[in-house]
XYZ file of C-alpha atoms in Angstrom:
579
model
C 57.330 109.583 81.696
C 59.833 108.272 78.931
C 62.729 106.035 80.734
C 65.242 108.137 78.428
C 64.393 111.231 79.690
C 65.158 109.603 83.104
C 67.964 108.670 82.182
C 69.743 111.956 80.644
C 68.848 113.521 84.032
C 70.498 110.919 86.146
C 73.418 110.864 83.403
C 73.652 114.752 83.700
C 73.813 114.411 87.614
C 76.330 112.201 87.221
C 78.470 113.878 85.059
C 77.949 116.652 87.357
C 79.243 114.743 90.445
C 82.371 113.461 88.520
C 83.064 117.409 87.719
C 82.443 118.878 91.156
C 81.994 116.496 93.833
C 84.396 114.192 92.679
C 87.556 117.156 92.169
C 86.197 118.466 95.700
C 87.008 115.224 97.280
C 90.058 114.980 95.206
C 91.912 118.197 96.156
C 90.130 119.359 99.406
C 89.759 115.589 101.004
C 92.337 112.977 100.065
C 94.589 116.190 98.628
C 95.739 113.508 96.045
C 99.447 113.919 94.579
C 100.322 113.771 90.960
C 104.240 112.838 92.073
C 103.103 110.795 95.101
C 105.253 107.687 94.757
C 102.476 104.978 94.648
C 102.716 101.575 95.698
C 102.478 99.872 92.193
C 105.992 101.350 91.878
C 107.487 101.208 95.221
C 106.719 97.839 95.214
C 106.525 96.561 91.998
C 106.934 93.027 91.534
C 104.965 92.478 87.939
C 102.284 90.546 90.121
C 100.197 91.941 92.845
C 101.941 95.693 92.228
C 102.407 96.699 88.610
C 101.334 100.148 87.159
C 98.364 100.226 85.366
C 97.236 102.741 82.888
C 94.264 103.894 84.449
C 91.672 103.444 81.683
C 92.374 99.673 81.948
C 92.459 99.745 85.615
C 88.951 101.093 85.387
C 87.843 98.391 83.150
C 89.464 95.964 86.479
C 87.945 97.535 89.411
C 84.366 98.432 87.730
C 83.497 94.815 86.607
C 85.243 93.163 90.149
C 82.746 95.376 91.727
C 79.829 95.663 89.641
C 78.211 91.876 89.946
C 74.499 91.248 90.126
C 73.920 92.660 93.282
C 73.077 96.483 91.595
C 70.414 94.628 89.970
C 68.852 92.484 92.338
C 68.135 95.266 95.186
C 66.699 97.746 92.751
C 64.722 95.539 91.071
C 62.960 94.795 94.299
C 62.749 98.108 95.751
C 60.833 99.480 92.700
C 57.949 97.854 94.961
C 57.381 101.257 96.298
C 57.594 103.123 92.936
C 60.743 103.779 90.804
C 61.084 107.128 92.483
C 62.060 106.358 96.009
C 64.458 103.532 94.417
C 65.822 106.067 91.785
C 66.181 109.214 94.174
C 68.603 106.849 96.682
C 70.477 105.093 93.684
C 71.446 108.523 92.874
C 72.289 110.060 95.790
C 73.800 107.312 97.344
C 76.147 106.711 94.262
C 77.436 110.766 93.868
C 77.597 111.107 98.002
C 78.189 108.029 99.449
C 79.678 105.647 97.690
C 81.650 108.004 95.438
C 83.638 108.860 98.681
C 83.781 105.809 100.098
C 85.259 103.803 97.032
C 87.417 107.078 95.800
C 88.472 107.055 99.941
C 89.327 103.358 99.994
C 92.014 103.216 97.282
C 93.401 106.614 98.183
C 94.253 105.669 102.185
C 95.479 102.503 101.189
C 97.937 103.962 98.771
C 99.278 106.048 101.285
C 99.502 102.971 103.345
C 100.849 101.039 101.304
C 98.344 99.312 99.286
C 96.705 97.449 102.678
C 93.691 96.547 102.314
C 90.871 97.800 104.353
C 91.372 95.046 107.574
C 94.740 96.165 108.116
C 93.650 99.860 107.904
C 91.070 99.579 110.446
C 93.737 97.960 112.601
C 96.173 100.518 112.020
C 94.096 103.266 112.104
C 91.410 102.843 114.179
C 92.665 100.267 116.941
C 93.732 96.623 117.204
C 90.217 95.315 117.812
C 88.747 96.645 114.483
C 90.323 94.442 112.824
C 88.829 91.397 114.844
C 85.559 93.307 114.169
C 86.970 93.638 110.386
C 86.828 89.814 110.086
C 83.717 88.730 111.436
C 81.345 91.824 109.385
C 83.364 90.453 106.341
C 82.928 86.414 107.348
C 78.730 87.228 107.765
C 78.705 88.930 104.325
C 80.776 86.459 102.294
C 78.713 83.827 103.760
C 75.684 85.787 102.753
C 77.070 86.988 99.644
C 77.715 83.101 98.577
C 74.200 82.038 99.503
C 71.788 84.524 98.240
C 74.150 84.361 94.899
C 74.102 80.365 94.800
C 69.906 81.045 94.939
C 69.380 83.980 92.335
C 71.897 82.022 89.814
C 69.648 78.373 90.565
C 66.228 80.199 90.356
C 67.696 81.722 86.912
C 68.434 78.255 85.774
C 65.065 76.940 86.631
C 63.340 80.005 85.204
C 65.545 79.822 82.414
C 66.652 76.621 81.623
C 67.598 78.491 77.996
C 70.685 79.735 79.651
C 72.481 76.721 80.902
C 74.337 75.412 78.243
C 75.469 79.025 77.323
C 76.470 79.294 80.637
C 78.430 76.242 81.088
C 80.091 75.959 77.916
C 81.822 79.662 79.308
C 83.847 77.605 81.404
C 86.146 75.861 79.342
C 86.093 79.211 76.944
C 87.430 81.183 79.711
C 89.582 78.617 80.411
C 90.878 78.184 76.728
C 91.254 82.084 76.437
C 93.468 82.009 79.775
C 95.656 79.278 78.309
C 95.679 81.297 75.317
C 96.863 84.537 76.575
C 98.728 82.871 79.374
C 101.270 81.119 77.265
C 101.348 83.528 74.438
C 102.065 86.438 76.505
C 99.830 88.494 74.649
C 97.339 91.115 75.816
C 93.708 89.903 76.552
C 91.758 92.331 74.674
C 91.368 90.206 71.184
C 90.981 86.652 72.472
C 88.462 87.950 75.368
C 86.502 89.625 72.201
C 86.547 85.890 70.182
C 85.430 84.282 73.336
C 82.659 86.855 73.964
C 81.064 86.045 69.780
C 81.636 82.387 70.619
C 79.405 82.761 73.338
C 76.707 84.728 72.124
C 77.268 82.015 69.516
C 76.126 79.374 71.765
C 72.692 81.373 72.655
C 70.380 79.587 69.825
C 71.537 76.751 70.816
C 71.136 76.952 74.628
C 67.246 78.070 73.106
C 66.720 75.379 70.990
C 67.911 72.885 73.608
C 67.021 73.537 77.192
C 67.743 71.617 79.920
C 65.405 71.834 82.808
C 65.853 69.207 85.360
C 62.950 66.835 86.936
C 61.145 69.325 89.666
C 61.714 66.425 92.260
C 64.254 64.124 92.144
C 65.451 61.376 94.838
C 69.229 61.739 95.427
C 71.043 59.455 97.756
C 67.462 59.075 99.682
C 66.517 62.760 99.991
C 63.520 64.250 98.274
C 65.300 67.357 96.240
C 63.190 70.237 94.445
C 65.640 71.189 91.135
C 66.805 74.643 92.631
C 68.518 72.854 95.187
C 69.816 70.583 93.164
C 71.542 73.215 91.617
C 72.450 74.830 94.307
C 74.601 71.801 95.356
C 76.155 71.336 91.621
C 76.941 75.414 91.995
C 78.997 74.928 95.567
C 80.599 71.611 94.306
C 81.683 73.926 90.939
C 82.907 77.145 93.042
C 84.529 74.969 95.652
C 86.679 73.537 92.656
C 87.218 76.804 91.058
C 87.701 78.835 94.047
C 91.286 76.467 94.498
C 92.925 76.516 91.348
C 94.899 79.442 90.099
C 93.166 82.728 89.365
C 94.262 82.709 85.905
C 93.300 79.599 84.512
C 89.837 80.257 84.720
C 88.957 83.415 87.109
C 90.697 86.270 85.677
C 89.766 85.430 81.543
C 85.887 84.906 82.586
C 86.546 88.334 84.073
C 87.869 89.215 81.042
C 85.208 88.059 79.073
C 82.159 89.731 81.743
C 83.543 92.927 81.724
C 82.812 93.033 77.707
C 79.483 91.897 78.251
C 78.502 94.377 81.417
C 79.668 97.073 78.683
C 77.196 95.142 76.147
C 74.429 95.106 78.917
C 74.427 98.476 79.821
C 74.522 99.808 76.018
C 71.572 97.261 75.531
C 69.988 98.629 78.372
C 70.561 102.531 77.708
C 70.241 102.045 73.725
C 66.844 99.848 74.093
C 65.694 102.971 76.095
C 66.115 105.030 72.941
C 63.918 102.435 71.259
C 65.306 102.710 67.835
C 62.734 100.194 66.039
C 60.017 101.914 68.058
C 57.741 104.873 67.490
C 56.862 106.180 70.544
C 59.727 105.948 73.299
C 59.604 103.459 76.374
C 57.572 104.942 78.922
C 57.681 104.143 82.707
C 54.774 101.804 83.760
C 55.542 101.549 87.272
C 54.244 104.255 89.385
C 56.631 106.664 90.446
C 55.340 106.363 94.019
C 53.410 103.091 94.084
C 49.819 104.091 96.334
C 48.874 100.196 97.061
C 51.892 98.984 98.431
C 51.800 95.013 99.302
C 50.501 94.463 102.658
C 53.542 92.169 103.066
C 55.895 94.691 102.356
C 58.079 96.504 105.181
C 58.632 99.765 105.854
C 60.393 101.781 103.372
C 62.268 103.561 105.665
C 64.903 101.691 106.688
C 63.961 99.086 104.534
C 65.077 100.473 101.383
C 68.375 101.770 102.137
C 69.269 98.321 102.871
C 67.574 95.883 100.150
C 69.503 98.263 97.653
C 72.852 97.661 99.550
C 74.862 97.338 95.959
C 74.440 100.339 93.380
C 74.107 103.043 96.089
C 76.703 102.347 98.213
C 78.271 98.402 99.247
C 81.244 97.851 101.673
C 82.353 95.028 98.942
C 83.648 97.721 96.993
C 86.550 98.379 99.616
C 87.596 94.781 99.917
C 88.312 95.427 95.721
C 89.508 98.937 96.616
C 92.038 98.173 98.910
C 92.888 94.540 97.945
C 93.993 94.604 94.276
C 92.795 98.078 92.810
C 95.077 100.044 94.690
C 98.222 97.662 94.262
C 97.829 98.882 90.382
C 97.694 102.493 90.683
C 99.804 104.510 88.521
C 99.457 108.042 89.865
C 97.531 109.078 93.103
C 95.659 111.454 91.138
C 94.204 108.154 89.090
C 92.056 107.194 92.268
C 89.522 110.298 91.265
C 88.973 108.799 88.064
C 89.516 104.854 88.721
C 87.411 104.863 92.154
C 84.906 107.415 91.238
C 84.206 106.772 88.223
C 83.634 102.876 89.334
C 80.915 103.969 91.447
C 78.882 106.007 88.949
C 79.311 102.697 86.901
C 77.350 100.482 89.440
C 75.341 103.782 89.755
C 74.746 103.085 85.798
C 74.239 99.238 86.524
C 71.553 100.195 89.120
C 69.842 103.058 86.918
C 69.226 100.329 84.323
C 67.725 97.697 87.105
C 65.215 100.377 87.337
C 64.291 101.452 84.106
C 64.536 97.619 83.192
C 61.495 96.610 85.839
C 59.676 100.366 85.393
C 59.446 100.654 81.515
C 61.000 97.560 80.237
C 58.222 94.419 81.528
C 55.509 96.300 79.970
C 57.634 96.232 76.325
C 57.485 92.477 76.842
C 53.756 92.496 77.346
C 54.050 91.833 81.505
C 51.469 93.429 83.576
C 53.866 95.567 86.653
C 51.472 95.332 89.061
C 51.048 92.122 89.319
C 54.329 91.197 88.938
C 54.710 93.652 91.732
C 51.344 92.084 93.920
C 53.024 91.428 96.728
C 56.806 92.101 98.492
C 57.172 88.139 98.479
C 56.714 88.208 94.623
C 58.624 91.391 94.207
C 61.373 89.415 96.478
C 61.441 86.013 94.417
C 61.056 87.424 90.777
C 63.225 90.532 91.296
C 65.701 89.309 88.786
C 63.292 87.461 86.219
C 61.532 91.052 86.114
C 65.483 92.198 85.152
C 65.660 89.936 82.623
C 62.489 90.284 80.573
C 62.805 94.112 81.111
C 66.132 94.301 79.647
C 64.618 91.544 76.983
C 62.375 94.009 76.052
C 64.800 96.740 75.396
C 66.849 93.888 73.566
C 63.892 93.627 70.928
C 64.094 97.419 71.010
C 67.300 96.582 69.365
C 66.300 93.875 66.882
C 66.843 90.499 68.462
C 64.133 88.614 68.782
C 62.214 87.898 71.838
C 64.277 84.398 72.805
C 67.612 85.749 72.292
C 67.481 88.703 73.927
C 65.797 87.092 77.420
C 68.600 84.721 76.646
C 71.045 87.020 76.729
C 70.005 89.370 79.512
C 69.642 85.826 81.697
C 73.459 85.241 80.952
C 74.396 88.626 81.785
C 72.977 88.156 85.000
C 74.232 84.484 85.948
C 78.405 84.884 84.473
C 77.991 87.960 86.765
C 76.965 86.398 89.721
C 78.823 83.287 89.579
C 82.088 85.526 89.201
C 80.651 86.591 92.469
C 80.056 83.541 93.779
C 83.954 81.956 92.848
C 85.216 85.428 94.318
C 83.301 84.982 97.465
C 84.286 81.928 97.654
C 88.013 82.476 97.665
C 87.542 85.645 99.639
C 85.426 83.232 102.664
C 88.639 80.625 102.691
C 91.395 83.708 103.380
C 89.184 85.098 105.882
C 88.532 81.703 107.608
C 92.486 81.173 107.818
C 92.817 84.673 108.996
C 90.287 84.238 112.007
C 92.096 80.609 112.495
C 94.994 82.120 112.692
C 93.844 84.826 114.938
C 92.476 82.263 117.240
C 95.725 80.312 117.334
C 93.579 77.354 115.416
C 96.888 76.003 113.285
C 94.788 73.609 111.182
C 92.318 76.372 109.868
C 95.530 78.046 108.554
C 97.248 75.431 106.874
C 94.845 73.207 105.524
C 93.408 74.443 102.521
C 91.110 71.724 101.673
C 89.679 71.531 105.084
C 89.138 75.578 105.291
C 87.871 75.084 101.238
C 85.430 72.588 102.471
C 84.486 74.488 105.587
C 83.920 77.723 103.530
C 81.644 76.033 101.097
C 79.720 74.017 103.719
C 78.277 77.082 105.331
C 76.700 79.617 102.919
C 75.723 75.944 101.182
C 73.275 74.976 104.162
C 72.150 79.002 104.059
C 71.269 78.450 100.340
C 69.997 75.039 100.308
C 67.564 74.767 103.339
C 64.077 76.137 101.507
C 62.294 76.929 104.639
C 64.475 80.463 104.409
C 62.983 83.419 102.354
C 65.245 85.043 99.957
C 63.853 88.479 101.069
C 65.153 87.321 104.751
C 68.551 86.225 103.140
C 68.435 89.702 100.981
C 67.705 91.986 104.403
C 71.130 90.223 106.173
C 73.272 90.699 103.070
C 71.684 93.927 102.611
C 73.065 95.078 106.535
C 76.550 93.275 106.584
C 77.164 94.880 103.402
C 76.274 98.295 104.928
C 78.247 97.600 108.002
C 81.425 96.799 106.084
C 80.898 100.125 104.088
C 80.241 101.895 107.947
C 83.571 100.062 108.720
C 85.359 101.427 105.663
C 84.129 105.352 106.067
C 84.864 104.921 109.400
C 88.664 104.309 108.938
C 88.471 107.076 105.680
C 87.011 109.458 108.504
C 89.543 109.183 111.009
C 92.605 109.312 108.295
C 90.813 112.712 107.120
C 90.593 114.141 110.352
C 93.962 113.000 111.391
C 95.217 114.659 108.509
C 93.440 118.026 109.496
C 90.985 117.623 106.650
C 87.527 117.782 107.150
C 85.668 114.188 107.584
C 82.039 115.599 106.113
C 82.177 113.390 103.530
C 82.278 110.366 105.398
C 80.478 110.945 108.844
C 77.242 111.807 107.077
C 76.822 108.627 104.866
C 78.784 107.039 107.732
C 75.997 108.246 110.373
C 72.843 107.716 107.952
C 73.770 104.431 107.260
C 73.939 103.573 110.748
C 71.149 104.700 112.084
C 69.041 102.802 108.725
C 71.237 99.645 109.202
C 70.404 99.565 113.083
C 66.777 100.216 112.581
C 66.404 97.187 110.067
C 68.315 94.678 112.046
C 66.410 95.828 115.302
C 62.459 95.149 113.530
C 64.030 91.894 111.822
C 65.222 90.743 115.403
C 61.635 91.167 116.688
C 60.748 89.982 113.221
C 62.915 86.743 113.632
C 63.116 86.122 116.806
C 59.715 86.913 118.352
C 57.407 86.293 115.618
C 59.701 84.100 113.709
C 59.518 79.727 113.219
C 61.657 76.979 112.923
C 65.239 77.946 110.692
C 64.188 81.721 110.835
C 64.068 81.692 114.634
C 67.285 79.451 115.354
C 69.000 79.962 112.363
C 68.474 83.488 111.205
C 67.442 84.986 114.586
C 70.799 84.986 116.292
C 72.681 85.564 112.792
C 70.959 88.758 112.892
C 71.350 89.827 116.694
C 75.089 88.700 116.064
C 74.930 91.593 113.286
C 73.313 93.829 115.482
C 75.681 93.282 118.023
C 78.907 93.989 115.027
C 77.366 96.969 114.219
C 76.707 98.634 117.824
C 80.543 97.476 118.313
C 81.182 99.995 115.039
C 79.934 102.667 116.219
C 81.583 102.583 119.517
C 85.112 102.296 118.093
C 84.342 105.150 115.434
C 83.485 107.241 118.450
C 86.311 106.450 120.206
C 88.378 106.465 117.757
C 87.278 109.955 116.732
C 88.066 111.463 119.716
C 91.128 109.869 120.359
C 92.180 111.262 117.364
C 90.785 114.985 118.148
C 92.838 114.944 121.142
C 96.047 113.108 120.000
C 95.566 115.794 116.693
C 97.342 118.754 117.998
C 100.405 117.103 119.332
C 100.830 115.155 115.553
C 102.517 117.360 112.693
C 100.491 117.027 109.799
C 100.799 113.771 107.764
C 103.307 112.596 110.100
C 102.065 108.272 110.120
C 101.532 108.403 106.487
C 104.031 110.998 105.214
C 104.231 111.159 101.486
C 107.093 110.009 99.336
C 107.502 111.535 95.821
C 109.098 110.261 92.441
């Protein structure tokens, strides 16, 4: 089958989603107010709240949610045929995650831009947010480790990419400075810094720099990837302390013109315009020898694609800076929606990338696909050749365009990796301060250090598979989006709305989360050895235990609510104010 005629179907469903599903939600759901009064001008300071046409606010939320993780699950799940991978990418993104990012910014604006913690505290009960903390604290320590690997495998796999790469750093900071003390808007000097550093790619190709595969470092034996993996924690550490815009907010500036570059690649290279005959899909749409390593699909693959479906990251953005920026109430259809059907877009390409692109490159799918531990470990090489291929579609050649797609991939996740970062070091001062522990809430360089430290040993100890690391991202991330519907849910139904929306994705991930982290505990702790036993074992029956805790409080929480409902008046915690 061609990959663009795959692609103008999922487009069409998604445009049909956005038309119907999306206006459903808007007026029937969240009945979202044009002349709500929105937090960006209730509380408008000109720095956390300002509002924010909505087009541009789009351009914010999409690229702070869209990193590499849309890439990395469906480039692995593609192990059991592009179909299975492409059916839940869809579905997921018009059903689930549609409503649950589109749901996170609207009940925080009508709580007053809090972000999803505080919700769950304030509408659920006081021990969500405890349970808030420690889902988020497991997946930001995940998050930062299986990032820190993909972006050190790339570098080893790619050693083309690493001066490109680094010589981003004191571009983005330059282009900060620039728009910083000129006061000028980002758009132009983001574009410059963008040519400079597609500039830099023959260069990065005629010079790579691929470290020793051993080396001895203060006594220890080290391969290069961890190596690497240390320089990456030692840089993010840095970064994640020094003000967001000197050298975090113009990168972002910067990635969000090349995700738009990416996917056009991506979607154009489909079209195949120096081609005669159109990109077909050489992965089987239902692969019949499956690895013999490779776990069940169901649950398994409604967890390994945790991002691009549906990813409780998304309400951290949603609720933490998105909806501080809101113009008009109505905006969340198109801002929050429309974000999802982006990562849905992200996602889409991941697939048609590993199903039609490898084989444009000359790579044989099936045995890049030979086994699940080789889907696992070359999931985002695959990526990056595939979309390679679709680059020479387009006319680059062959070493600029693997090039390219290999810095796509890395700026994305290492804007990942500094967020995380800075994400792990508030939440570890929140749970110190929580616990009464004064020192873990006032001393940033010991909570920097102590947030680095941890997804660092995750990441650098080799004896741990990435597809282990993968399945315990893939079921935190879940859990926080469980967490998130859950608190959308009870909102709805307190507001006499009906909760559809949410319980279904709510309950269906649930049940697919549970099963996973209930075969990985036999998996782990039974059947498991040395780090995967101690190490992983208990980090997943500590997950397991989170998410059994979840479903609890949305229970209770959901019948509290149906009893409490009929003595409320309508809208009465959250009652509107207007302009």
């Amino acid at each position: 089958m061609p990959a663009l005629a795959i692609a103008i179907v999922v487009f069409l469903l998604y445009g049909l989603g956005y038309r119907y599903y999306s206006k459903y939600l808007a007026e029937k759901v969240y009945g979202l107010e044009e002349q709500y009064l929105t937090p960006s001008h209730e509380f408008r300071d000109g720095v956390d709240f300002l509002p924010t046409n909505k087009h541009v606010l789009f351009g914010h939320h999409f690229t702070s949610v869209a990193g590499a993780a849309p890439i990395v699950g469906p480039a692995i799940a593609v192990v059991w045929g592009w179909l299975p991978a492409l059916i839940w990418v869809v579905l997921g993104t018009i059903f689930a995650s549609g409503a649950h990012d589109f749901g996170s910014i609207a009940v925080s604006v009508r709580h007053r831009a809090r972000n999803i913690g505080t919700l769950a505290q304030d509408v659920i009960s006081n021990r969500s947010r405890t349970l808030f903390l420690l889902i988020i604290f497991f997946l930001l320590t995940l998050v930062n480790a299986v990032f820190a690997i993909v972006i050190s495998n790339l570098f080893v796999g790619f050693p083309e990419v690493i001066i490109p790469i680094f010589v981003e750093i004191p571009l983005a900071i330059a282009v900060g400075q620039y728009v910083y003390r000129k006061q000028t808007p980002a758009l132009v000097p983001s574009l410059i810094g963008v040519a400079i550093l597609y500039a830099t790619i023959p260069l990065g190709n005629a010079v790579p720099i691929a470290l020793p595969e051993t080396m001895t470092i203060a006594g220890l034996e080290l391969q290069d990837v961890q190596v690497w993996v240390l320089i990456l924690f030692l840089y993010a550490g840095i970064a994640s302390r020094i003000p967001v815009w000197i050298l975090l907010q113009p990168r972002d500036y910067i990635n969000s013109h090349q995700l738009f570059i990416a996917l056009a690649v991506i979607f154009l290279g489909v079209i195949g315009f120096t081609q005669v005959v159109l990109p077909e899909m050489t992965a089987p749409a239902i692969n019949p020898d499956v690895p013999d390593d490779a776990p069940p699909m169901i649950p398994f693959l409604f967890v390994i694609i945790a991002c691009g479906a549906i990813s409780g990251f998304h309400s951290l953005v949603a609720s933490g800076t998105t909806a501080k920026q809101l113009d008009k109430e109505t905006d969340a259809r198109y801002v929050g929606y429309m974000g999802s059907l982006g990562e849905g877009s992200l996602a889409l390409g991941a697939i048609l990338a590993t199903g039609a692109g490898l084989a444009i490159v000359g790579m044989d799918w099936s045995e890049a696909y030979a086994s699940f531990e080789s889907a696992d470990a070359g999931a985002v090489g695959n990526f990056v050749e595939g979309v390679g291929g679709f680059g020479q579609n387009l006319g680059m050649t062959a070493a600029f365009a693997s090039t390219f797609a290999a810095l796509v991939v890395v700026s994305f996740a290492a804007t990942t990796l500094d967020t995380g970062l800075r994400l792990q070091r508030y939440v570890i001062q929140e749970i110190g301060g929580l616990a009464g522990i004064t020192v873990l809430r006032r001393n940033l360089a010991l909570v920097t250090v102590i947030a680095t430290l941890i997804p660092l040993a995750l990441a650098w100890f080799r004896d741990l598979a990435f597809e282990q690391l993968w399945q315990l991202f893939g079921t935190t991330n879940q859990l926080t989006a469980g967490l998130a519907l859950s608190v959308i849910a009870v909102w709805v139904f307190k507001r006499r709305r009906n909760p559809i929306a949410q319980i279904v994705p709510l309950v269906f991930l649930l049940v697919m989360t549970v099963s996973v982290l209930v075969i990985n505990t036999w998996s782990f702790v039974v059947e498991g050895e040395g780090l995967t036993q101690w190490l992983l074992g208990p980090m997943n029956v500590a997950i397991l235990v989170l998410a059994i805790w979840l479903v609890v409080e949305a229970v209770l929480s959901l019948i509290r609510m149906r009893g409490a409902r009929r003595e409320e008046p309508v809208d009465a915690p959250d009652a509107p104010s207007h302009q």
